[in-house]
Amino acid sequence: MIEQALIHLNYIRKQPQTGSFCGMRYRLAKGQDKEEDCIEATVWPEPFCFVKTPPEQKTTSRFPLTQEGCARAVDWLNEQYSQRDWKGKHS
């Protein structure tokens, strides 16, 4: 499980924060949702980095660029992990 303490909103405001958890890679980055800044949360299977992974293997969701939005993004990451078989994707 990805813990909220590992994700830092101030960091995300400046540059993407990436990580992995048991076969699932993730990226949290500042993005644009309509005309407001937001957090773009993306997940994809290992082994490749964000840039080298084909778009069809990525799933993205957007959240407000706030501490509450950050917490919602972490919840979403954990939901994504629990809904798929990430370990089987890169074996």
Coordinates of C-alpha atoms in Angstrom, one line a residue:
M1 CA 0.0 0.0 0.0
I2 CA 1.2 3.5 -0.9
E3 CA 1.3 5.7 2.2
Q4 CA 0.3 9.4 2.2
A5 CA 3.5 10.2 4.0
L6 CA 5.5 9.2 0.9
I7 CA 3.8 11.8 -1.3
H8 CA 4.7 15.5 -1.1
L9 CA 2.4 18.1 -2.5
N10 CA 5.1 20.8 -2.6
Y11 CA 7.4 18.5 -4.5
I12 CA 4.6 17.7 -7.0
R13 CA 4.0 21.5 -7.6
K14 CA 7.6 21.7 -8.9
Q15 CA 8.3 18.4 -10.6
P16 CA 6.7 15.0 -11.1
Q17 CA 7.0 12.5 -8.2
T18 CA 7.4 8.9 -9.3
G19 CA 7.5 5.6 -7.6
S20 CA 6.5 1.9 -7.8
F21 CA 4.7 -0.6 -5.7
C22 CA 4.7 -4.4 -6.3
G23 CA 4.7 -4.2 -10.1
M24 CA 2.8 -1.0 -10.5
R25 CA 4.6 2.2 -11.3
Y26 CA 3.0 5.6 -10.7
R27 CA 3.6 9.3 -11.4
L28 CA 2.1 12.3 -9.7
A29 CA 2.6 15.6 -11.6
K30 CA 1.2 19.1 -11.8
G31 CA -1.1 19.3 -14.8
Q32 CA -4.0 21.4 -16.2
D33 CA -7.7 20.5 -15.7
K34 CA -9.7 23.0 -17.7
E35 CA -8.2 26.2 -16.5
E36 CA -7.0 25.1 -13.1
D37 CA -3.8 23.4 -12.0
C38 CA -4.3 19.9 -10.8
I39 CA -2.5 16.7 -9.9
E40 CA -2.3 14.2 -12.7
A41 CA -1.9 10.7 -11.3
T42 CA -0.9 8.0 -13.7
V43 CA -0.3 4.3 -13.2
W44 CA 1.3 1.7 -15.5
P45 CA 2.8 -1.8 -15.3
E46 CA 6.6 -2.4 -14.8
P47 CA 9.2 -2.7 -16.1
F48 CA 9.5 0.5 -18.2
C49 CA 9.6 4.2 -17.1
F50 CA 6.8 6.6 -17.9
V51 CA 8.3 7.9 -21.2
K52 CA 9.1 4.4 -22.5
T53 CA 5.6 2.9 -21.7
P54 CA 3.0 3.0 -24.5
P55 CA 0.1 5.3 -23.8
E56 CA -2.4 2.5 -24.0
Q57 CA -0.8 0.8 -20.9
K58 CA -1.3 4.0 -18.8
T59 CA -4.3 5.0 -16.7
T60 CA -4.6 8.6 -15.6
S61 CA -6.9 10.5 -13.3
R62 CA -6.9 14.2 -12.1
F63 CA -7.3 15.6 -8.7
P64 CA -7.2 19.2 -7.2
L65 CA -3.8 20.5 -6.5
T66 CA -4.5 20.7 -2.8
Q67 CA -3.6 18.5 0.3
E68 CA -7.0 17.0 0.1
G69 CA -6.5 16.3 -3.6
C70 CA -3.2 14.7 -2.8
A71 CA -4.8 12.4 -0.3
R72 CA -7.5 11.5 -2.9
A73 CA -4.8 10.7 -5.5
V74 CA -3.1 8.3 -3.0
D75 CA -6.4 6.6 -2.4
W76 CA -6.9 6.3 -6.2
L77 CA -3.4 4.8 -6.6
N78 CA -4.2 2.2 -3.9
E79 CA -7.5 1.4 -5.6
Q80 CA -5.8 0.9 -8.9
Y81 CA -3.3 -1.4 -7.3
S82 CA -6.1 -3.5 -5.6
Q83 CA -8.2 -3.7 -8.8
R84 CA -5.5 -5.3 -11.1
D85 CA -2.9 -8.1 -11.2
W86 CA 0.2 -5.9 -11.4
K87 CA 2.7 -8.7 -10.5
G88 CA 1.7 -10.8 -13.5
K89 CA 2.2 -7.9 -16.0
H90 CA 6.0 -7.8 -15.9
S91 CA 6.9 -11.5 -15.3

